[in-house]
Short mmCIF file of C-alpha atoms in Angstrom, two decimals:
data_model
loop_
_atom_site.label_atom_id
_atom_site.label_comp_id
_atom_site.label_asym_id
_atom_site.label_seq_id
_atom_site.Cartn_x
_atom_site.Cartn_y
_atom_site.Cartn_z
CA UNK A 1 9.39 -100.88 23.51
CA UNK A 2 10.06 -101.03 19.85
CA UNK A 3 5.87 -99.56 19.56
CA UNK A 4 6.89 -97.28 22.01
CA UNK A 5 9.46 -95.77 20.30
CA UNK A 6 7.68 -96.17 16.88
CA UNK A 7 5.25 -93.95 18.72
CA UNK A 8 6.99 -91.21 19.72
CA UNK A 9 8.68 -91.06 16.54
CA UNK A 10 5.07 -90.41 14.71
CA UNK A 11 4.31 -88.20 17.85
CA UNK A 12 7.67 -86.10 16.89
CA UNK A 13 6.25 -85.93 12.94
CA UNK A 14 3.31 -84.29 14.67
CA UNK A 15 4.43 -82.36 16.52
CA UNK A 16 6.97 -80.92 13.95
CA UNK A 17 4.13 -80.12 12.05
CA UNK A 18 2.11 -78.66 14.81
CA UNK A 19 5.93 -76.75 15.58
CA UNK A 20 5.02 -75.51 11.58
CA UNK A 21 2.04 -74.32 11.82
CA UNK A 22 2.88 -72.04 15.08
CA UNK A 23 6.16 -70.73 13.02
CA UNK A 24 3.21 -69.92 10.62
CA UNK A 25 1.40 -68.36 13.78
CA UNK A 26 4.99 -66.91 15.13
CA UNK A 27 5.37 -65.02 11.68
CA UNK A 28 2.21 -63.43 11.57
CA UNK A 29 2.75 -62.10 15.14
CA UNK A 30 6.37 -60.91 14.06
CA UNK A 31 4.35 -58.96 11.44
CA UNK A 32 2.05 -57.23 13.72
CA UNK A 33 4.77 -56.30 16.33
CA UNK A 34 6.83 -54.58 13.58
CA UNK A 35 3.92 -52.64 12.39
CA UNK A 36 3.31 -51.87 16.29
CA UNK A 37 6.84 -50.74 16.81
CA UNK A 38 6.60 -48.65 13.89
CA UNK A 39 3.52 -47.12 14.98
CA UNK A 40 5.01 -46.28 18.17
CA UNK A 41 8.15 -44.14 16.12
CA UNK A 42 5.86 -42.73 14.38
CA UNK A 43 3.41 -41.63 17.48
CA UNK A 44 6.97 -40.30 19.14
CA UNK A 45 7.87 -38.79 15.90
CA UNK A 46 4.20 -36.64 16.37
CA UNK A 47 5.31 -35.69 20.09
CA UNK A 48 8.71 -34.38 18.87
CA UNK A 49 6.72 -32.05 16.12
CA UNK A 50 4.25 -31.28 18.49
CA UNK A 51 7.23 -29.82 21.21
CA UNK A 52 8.60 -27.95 18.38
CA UNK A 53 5.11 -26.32 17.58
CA UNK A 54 4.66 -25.27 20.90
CA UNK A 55 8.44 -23.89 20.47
CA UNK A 56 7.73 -21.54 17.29
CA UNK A 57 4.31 -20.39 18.78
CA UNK A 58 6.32 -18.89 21.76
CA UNK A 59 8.90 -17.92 19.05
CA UNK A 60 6.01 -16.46 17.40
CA UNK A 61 4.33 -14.55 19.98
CA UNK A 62 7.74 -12.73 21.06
CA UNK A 63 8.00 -11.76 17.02
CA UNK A 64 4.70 -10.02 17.57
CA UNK A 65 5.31 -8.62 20.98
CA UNK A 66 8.77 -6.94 19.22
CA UNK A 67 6.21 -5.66 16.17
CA UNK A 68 3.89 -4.37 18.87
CA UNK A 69 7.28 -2.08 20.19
CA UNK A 70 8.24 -1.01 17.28
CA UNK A 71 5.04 0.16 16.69
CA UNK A 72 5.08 2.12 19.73
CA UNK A 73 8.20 3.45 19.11
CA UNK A 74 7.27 4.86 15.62
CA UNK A 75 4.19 6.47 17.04
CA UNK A 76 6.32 8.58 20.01
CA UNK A 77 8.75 9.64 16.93
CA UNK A 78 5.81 10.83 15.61
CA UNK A 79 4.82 13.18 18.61
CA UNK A 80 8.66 13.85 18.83
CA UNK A 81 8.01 15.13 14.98
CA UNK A 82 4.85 17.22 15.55
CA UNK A 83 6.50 19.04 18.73
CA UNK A 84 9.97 19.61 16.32
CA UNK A 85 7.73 20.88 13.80
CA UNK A 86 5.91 23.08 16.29
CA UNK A 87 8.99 24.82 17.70
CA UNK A 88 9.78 25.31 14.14
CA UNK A 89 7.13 27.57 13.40
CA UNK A 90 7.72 29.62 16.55
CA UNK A 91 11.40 29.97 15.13
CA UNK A 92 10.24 31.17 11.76
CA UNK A 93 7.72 33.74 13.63
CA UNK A 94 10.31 34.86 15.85
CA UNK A 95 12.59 35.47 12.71
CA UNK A 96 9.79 37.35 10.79
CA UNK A 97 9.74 39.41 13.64
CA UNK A 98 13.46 40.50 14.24
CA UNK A 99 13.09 41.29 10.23
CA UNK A 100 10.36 43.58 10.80
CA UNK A 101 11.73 45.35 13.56
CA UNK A 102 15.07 45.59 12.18
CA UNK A 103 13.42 47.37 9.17
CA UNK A 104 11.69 49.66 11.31
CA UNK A 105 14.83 50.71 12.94
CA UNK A 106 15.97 51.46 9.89
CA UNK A 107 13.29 53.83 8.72
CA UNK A 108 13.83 55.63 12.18
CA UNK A 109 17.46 56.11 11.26
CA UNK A 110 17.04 57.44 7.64
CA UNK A 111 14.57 59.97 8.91
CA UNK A 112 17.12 61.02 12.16
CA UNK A 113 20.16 61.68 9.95
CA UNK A 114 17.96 65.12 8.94
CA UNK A 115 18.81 65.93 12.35
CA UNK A 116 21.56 64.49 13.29
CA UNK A 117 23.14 66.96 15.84
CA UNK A 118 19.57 66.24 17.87
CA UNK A 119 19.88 62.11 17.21
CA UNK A 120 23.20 61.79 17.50
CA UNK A 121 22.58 60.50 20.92
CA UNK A 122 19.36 58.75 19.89
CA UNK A 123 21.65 57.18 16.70
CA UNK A 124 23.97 55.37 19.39
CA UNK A 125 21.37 54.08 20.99
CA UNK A 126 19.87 52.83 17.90
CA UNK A 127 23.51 51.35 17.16
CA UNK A 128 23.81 49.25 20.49
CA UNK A 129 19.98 48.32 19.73
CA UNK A 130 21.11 47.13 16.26
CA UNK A 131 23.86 45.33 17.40
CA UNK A 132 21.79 43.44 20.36
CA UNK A 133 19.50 43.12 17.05
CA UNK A 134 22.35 41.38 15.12
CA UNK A 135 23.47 39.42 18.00
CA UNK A 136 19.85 37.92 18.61
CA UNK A 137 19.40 37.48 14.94
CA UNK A 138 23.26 35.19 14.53
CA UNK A 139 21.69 33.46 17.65
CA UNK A 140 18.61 32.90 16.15
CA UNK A 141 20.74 31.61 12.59
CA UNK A 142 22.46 29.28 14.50
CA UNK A 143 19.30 28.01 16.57
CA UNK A 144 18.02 28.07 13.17
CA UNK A 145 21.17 25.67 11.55
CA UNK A 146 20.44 23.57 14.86
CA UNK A 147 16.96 22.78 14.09
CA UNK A 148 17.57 22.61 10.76
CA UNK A 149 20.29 19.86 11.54
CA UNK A 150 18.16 17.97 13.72
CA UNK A 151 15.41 18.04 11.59
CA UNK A 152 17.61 16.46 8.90
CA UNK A 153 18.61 13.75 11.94
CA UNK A 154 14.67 13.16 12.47
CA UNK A 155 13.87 12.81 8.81
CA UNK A 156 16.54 10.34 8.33
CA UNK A 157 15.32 8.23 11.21
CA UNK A 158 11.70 8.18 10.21
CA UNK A 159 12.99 7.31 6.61
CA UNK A 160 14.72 4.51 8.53
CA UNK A 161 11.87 3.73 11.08
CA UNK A 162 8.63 4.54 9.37
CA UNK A 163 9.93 4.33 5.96
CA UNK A 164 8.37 7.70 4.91
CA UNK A 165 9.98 11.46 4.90
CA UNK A 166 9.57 13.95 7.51
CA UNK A 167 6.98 16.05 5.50
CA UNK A 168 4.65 12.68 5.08
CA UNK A 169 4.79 12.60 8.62
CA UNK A 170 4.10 15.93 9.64
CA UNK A 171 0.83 15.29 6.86
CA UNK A 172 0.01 12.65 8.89
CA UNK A 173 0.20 14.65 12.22
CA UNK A 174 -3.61 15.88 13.46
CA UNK A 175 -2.51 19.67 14.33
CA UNK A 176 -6.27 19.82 16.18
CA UNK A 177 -4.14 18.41 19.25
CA UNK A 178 -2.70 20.62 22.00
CA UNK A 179 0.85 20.80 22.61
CA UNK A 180 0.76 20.05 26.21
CA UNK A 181 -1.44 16.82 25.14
CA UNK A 182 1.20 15.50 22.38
CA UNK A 183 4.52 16.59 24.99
CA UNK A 184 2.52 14.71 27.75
CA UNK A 185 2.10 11.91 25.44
CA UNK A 186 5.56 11.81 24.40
CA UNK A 187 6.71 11.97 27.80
CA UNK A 188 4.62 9.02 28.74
CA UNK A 189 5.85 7.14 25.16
CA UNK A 190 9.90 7.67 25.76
CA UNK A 191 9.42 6.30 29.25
CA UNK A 192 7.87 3.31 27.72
CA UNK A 193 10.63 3.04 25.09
CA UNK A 194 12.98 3.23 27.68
CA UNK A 195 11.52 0.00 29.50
CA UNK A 196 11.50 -1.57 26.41
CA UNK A 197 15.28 -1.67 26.01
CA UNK A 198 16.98 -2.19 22.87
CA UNK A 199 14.09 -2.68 19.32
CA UNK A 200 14.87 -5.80 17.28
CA UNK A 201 15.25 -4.48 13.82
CA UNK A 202 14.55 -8.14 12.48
CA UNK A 203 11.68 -9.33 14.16
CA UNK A 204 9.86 -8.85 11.12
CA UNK A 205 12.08 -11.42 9.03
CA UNK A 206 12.35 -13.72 12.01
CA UNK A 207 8.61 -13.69 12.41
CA UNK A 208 7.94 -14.38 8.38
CA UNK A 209 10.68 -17.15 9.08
CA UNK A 210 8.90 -18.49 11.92
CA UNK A 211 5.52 -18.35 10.34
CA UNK A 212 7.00 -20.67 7.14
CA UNK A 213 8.87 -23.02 9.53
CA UNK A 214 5.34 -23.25 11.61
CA UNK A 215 3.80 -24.00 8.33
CA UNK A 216 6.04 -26.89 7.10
CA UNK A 217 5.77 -28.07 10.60
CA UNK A 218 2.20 -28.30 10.61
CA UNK A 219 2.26 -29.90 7.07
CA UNK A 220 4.98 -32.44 8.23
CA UNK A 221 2.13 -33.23 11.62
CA UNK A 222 -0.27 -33.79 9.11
CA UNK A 223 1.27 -36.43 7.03
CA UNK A 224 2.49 -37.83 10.10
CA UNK A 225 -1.07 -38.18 11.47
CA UNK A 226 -1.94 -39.62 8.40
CA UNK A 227 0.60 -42.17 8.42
CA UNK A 228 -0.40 -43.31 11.97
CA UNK A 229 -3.59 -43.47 10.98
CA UNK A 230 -3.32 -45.58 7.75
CA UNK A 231 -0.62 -47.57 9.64
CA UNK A 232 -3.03 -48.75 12.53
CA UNK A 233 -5.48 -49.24 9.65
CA UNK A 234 -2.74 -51.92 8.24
CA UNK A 235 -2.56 -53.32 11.25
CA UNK A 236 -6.25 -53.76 12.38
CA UNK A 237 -7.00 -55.28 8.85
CA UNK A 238 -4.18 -57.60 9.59
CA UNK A 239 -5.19 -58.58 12.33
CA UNK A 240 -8.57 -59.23 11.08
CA UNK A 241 -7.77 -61.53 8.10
CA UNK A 242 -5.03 -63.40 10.34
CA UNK A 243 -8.14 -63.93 13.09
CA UNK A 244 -10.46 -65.03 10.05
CA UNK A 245 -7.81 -67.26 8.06
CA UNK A 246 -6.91 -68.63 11.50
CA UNK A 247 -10.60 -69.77 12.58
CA UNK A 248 -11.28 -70.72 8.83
CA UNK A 249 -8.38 -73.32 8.72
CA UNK A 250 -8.98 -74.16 12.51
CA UNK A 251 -12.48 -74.99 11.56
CA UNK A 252 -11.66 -76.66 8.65
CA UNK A 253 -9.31 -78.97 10.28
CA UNK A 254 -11.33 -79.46 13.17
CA UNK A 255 -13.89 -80.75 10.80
CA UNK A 256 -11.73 -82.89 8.80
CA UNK A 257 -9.80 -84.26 11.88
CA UNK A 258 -13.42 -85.53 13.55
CA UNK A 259 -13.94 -86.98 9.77
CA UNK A 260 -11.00 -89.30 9.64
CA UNK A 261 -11.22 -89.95 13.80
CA UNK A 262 -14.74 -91.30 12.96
CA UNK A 263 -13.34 -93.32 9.81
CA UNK A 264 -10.23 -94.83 11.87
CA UNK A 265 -11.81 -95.67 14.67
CA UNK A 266 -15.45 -96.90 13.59
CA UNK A 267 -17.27 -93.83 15.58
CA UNK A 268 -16.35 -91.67 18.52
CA UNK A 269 -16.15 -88.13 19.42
CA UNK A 270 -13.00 -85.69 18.82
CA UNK A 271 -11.99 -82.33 18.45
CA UNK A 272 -10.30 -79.42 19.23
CA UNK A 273 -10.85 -76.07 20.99
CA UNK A 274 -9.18 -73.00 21.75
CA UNK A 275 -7.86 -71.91 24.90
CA UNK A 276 -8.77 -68.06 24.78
CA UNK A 277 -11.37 -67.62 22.40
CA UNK A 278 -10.88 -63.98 22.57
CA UNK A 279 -7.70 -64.29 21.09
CA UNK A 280 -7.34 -66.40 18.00
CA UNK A 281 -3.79 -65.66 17.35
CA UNK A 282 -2.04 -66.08 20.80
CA UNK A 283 -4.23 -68.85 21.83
CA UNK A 284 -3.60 -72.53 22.74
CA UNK A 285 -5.41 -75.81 21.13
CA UNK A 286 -6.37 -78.86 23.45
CA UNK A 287 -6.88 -81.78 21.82
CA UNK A 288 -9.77 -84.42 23.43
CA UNK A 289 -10.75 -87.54 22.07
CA UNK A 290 -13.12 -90.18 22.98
CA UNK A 291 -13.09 -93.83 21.03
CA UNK A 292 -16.43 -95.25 21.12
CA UNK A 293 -17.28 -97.07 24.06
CA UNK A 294 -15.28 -95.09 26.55
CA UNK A 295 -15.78 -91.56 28.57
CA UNK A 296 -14.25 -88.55 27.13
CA UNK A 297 -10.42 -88.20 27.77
CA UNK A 298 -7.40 -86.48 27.40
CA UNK A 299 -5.10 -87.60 24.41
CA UNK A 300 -2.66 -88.74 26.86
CA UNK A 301 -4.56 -91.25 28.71
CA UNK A 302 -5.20 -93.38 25.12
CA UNK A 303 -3.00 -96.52 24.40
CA UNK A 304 -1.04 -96.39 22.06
CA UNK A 305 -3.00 -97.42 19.40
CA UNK A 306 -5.39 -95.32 20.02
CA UNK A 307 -3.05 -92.13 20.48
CA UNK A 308 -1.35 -93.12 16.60
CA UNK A 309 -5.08 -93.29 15.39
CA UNK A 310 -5.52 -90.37 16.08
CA UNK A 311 -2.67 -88.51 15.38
CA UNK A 312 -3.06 -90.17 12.22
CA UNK A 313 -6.46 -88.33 12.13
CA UNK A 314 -5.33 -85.27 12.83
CA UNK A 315 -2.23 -85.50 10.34
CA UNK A 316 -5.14 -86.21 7.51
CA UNK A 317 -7.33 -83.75 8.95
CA UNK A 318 -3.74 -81.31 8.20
CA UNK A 319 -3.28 -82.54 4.38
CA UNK A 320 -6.87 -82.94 3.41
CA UNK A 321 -6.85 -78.81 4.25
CA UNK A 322 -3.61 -78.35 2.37
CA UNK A 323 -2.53 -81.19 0.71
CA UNK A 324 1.60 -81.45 0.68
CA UNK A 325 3.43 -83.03 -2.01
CA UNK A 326 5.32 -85.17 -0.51
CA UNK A 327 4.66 -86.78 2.89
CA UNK A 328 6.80 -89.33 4.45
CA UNK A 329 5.00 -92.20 7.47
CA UNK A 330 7.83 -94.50 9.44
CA UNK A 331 6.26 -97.45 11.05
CA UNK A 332 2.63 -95.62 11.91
CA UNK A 333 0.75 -98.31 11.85
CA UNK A 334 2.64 -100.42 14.55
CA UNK A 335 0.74 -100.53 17.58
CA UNK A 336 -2.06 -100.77 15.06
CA UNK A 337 -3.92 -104.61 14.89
CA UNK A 338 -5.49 -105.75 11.70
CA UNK A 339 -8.81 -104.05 11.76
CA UNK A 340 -7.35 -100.42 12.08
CA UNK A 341 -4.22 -101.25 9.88
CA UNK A 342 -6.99 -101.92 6.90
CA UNK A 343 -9.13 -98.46 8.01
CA UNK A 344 -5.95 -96.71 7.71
CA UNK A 345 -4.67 -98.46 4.62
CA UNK A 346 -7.78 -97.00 2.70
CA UNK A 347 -7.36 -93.72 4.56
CA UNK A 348 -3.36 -93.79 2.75
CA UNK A 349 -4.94 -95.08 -0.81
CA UNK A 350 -7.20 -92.30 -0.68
CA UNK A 351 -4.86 -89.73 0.30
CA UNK A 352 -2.29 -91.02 -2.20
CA UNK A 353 -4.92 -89.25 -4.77
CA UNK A 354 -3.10 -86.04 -4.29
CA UNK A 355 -0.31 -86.59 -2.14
CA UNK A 356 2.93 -88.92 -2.62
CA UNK A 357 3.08 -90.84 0.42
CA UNK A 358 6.71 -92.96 1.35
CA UNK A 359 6.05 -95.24 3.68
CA UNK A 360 8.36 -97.10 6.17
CA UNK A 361 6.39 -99.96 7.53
CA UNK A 362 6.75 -104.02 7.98
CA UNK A 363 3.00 -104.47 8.28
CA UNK A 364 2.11 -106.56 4.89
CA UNK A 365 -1.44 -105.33 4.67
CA UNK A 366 0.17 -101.82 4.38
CA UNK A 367 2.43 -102.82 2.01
CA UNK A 368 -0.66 -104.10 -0.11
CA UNK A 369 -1.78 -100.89 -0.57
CA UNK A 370 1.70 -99.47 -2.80
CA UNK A 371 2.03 -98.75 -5.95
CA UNK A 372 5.69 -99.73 -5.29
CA UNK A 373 7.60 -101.52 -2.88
CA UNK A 374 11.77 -101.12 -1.97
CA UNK A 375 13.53 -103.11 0.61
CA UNK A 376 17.01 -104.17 1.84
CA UNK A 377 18.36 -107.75 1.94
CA UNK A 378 21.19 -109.30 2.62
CA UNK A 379 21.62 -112.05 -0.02
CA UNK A 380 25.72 -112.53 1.06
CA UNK A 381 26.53 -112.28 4.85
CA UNK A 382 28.26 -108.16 4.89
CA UNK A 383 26.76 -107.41 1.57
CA UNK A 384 23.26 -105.41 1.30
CA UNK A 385 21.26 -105.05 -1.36
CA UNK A 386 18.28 -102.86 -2.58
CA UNK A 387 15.42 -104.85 -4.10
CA UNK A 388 12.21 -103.27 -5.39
CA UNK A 389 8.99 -104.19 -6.84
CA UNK A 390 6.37 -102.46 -8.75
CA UNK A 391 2.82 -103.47 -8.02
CA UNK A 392 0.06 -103.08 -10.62
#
């Protein structure tokens, strides 16, 4: 019972340094899942910037859908402008023609007031004709103050609209086109404006506003991208030096661990192997030994000699990878008889090279092997004392 329990004890050493290496194994795999979690902001943080893009390119095809209006709507002021301009004319010509008349009329009355007994008559028809004259003409003046007012109206709206006077637009104006072409034309461009509802006078800035915020956006998508991208990079070569540190130091230990099992036990076959050799990093180890002169077995099914030979093994296979500084043994040798006690007595001088070793052990062929001894006695019944010895 007592080699039993000095058993388990070593097999609780081991395993608390097997429970070290997988916090080693645990804290490279805590490494890679934060990297993957951040990945996976940063590939939702692309899908937000990507809904937004799609946003401002709608945003961005209504700005241009309002420019295409207000394009329209400047050319019917235009036809609106060439037909204004065209009555204008006819106003001036009718005008020219009232003057010349009127001055004719005249002329006929100068030469009838020779005669006037004979024209009196004709004289008061000439009156009423001069007075229909002057009516038609203060018709005509205020037709004329009309147009004249609403050409004023039209010049300030394509000032306001086209950003150009009246005059520029007229010079603009092809006067090779009929009139019942451009009034059909307008007809058919005021029903369209009329469809059109209500012109955005800021489309212009909104779409210069969209166009930057589309630009930062796609900027921002880049370096997003790019962060991804170098991110997963991180990650891969992680994941690569991990898997080749890994298989280095399993190898190494592997080859170290059959060393020492061959030394201890005076041959034999050991090893260990991984569980999923596809991957290093979540995989398990199984440990198989075989002492010479039996079959190949599972680590369990040793004595327990056997089993602290070879954990011994494999803790020497651990150090002589990475050596520790300090390394502390409580009763391993046991279960051990003579023959392995002096194997692994030379196996503890020669680690003692490069490693302090404490060792807790009643075995006196052990304790040959210290450079210094310390013990308890009890020289007085109830009274302990410590007692040491340094050995040459």
């Amino acid at each position: 019972e007592t080699a039993l329990e000095q058993g388990r004890e070593t097999l609780i050493q081991v395993r608390v340094e097997w429970d070290r290496m997988q916090q080693v194994l645990h804290d490279l795999s805590s490494s890679r899942q934060v990297l993957e979690e951040r990945s996976g902001a940063l590939e939702r943080t692309l899908a937000r910037v990507t809904d937004q893009e799609k946003g401002l390119v709608q945003r961005l095809e209504e700005s241009e859908q309002s420019a295409r209006r207000s394009q329209e709507l400047i050319e019917q002021r235009k036809g609106e402008l060439e037909r204004l301009e065209q009555r204008r004319q006819e106003l001036e010509g009718e005008l020219a023609e009232a003057t010349s008349a009127l001055e004719e009329k005249q002329q006929e009355y100068g030469e009838s007031r020779r005669s006037i007994p004979q024209l009196e008559q004709r004289l008061e028809e000439l009156d009423g004709r001069r007075s229909e004259m002057q009516a038609a003409l203060s018709r005509l003046e205020v037709e004329k103050a009309r147009w004249e007012t609403q050409l004023e109206s039209i010049d300030q709206q394509c000032r306001e609209q086209l950003q150009a006077s009246l005059e520029d637009a007229v010079a603009r104006v092809s006067p090779e086109r009929p009139l019942e072409e451009v009034a059909a034309e307008h007809e058919t461009l005021r029903q369209r404006l009329d469809t059109f509802g209500p012109i955005n006078m800021t489309a212009l800035e909104e779409y210069q506003e969209n166009e930057e915020r589309y630009t930062f956006l796609t900027a921002q998508r880049q370096d997003v991208e790019t962060s991804i991208a170098d991110t997963q990079r991180v990650i891969a070569d992680l994941n690569r030096r991990s898997r080749e540190q890994f298989r280095e130091a399993f190898e190494t230990v592997n080859r170290h661990f059959q060393e020492f099992f061959q030394r201890l036990f005076g041959g034999g076959e050991c090893g260990m192997r991984l569980l999923d050799e596809d991957d290093l990093l979540e995989s398990g180890i199984d440990i198989f030994a075989q002492p010479p002169g039996k079959r190949l077995q599972n680590v369990m099914l040793l004595s327990g000699g056997e089993k602290a030979l070879t954990v011994l093994a494999l803790l020497m296979g651990l150090f002589a990878y990475r050596p520790s500084k300090f390394c502390v043994l409580d009763e391993v040798d046991a279960p051990l008889d003579d023959a392995n006690v002096m194997r692994f007595s030379n196996l503890v001088k020669e680690m003692s090279e490069q490693t302090q070793l404490i060792l807790i052990t009643h075995n006196k062929q052990t304790m040959q092997v210290a450079d210094a001894l310390y013990g308890v006695t009890m020289s007085e019944p109830g009274i302990s004392e410590v007692v040491s010895v340094a050995l040459a």
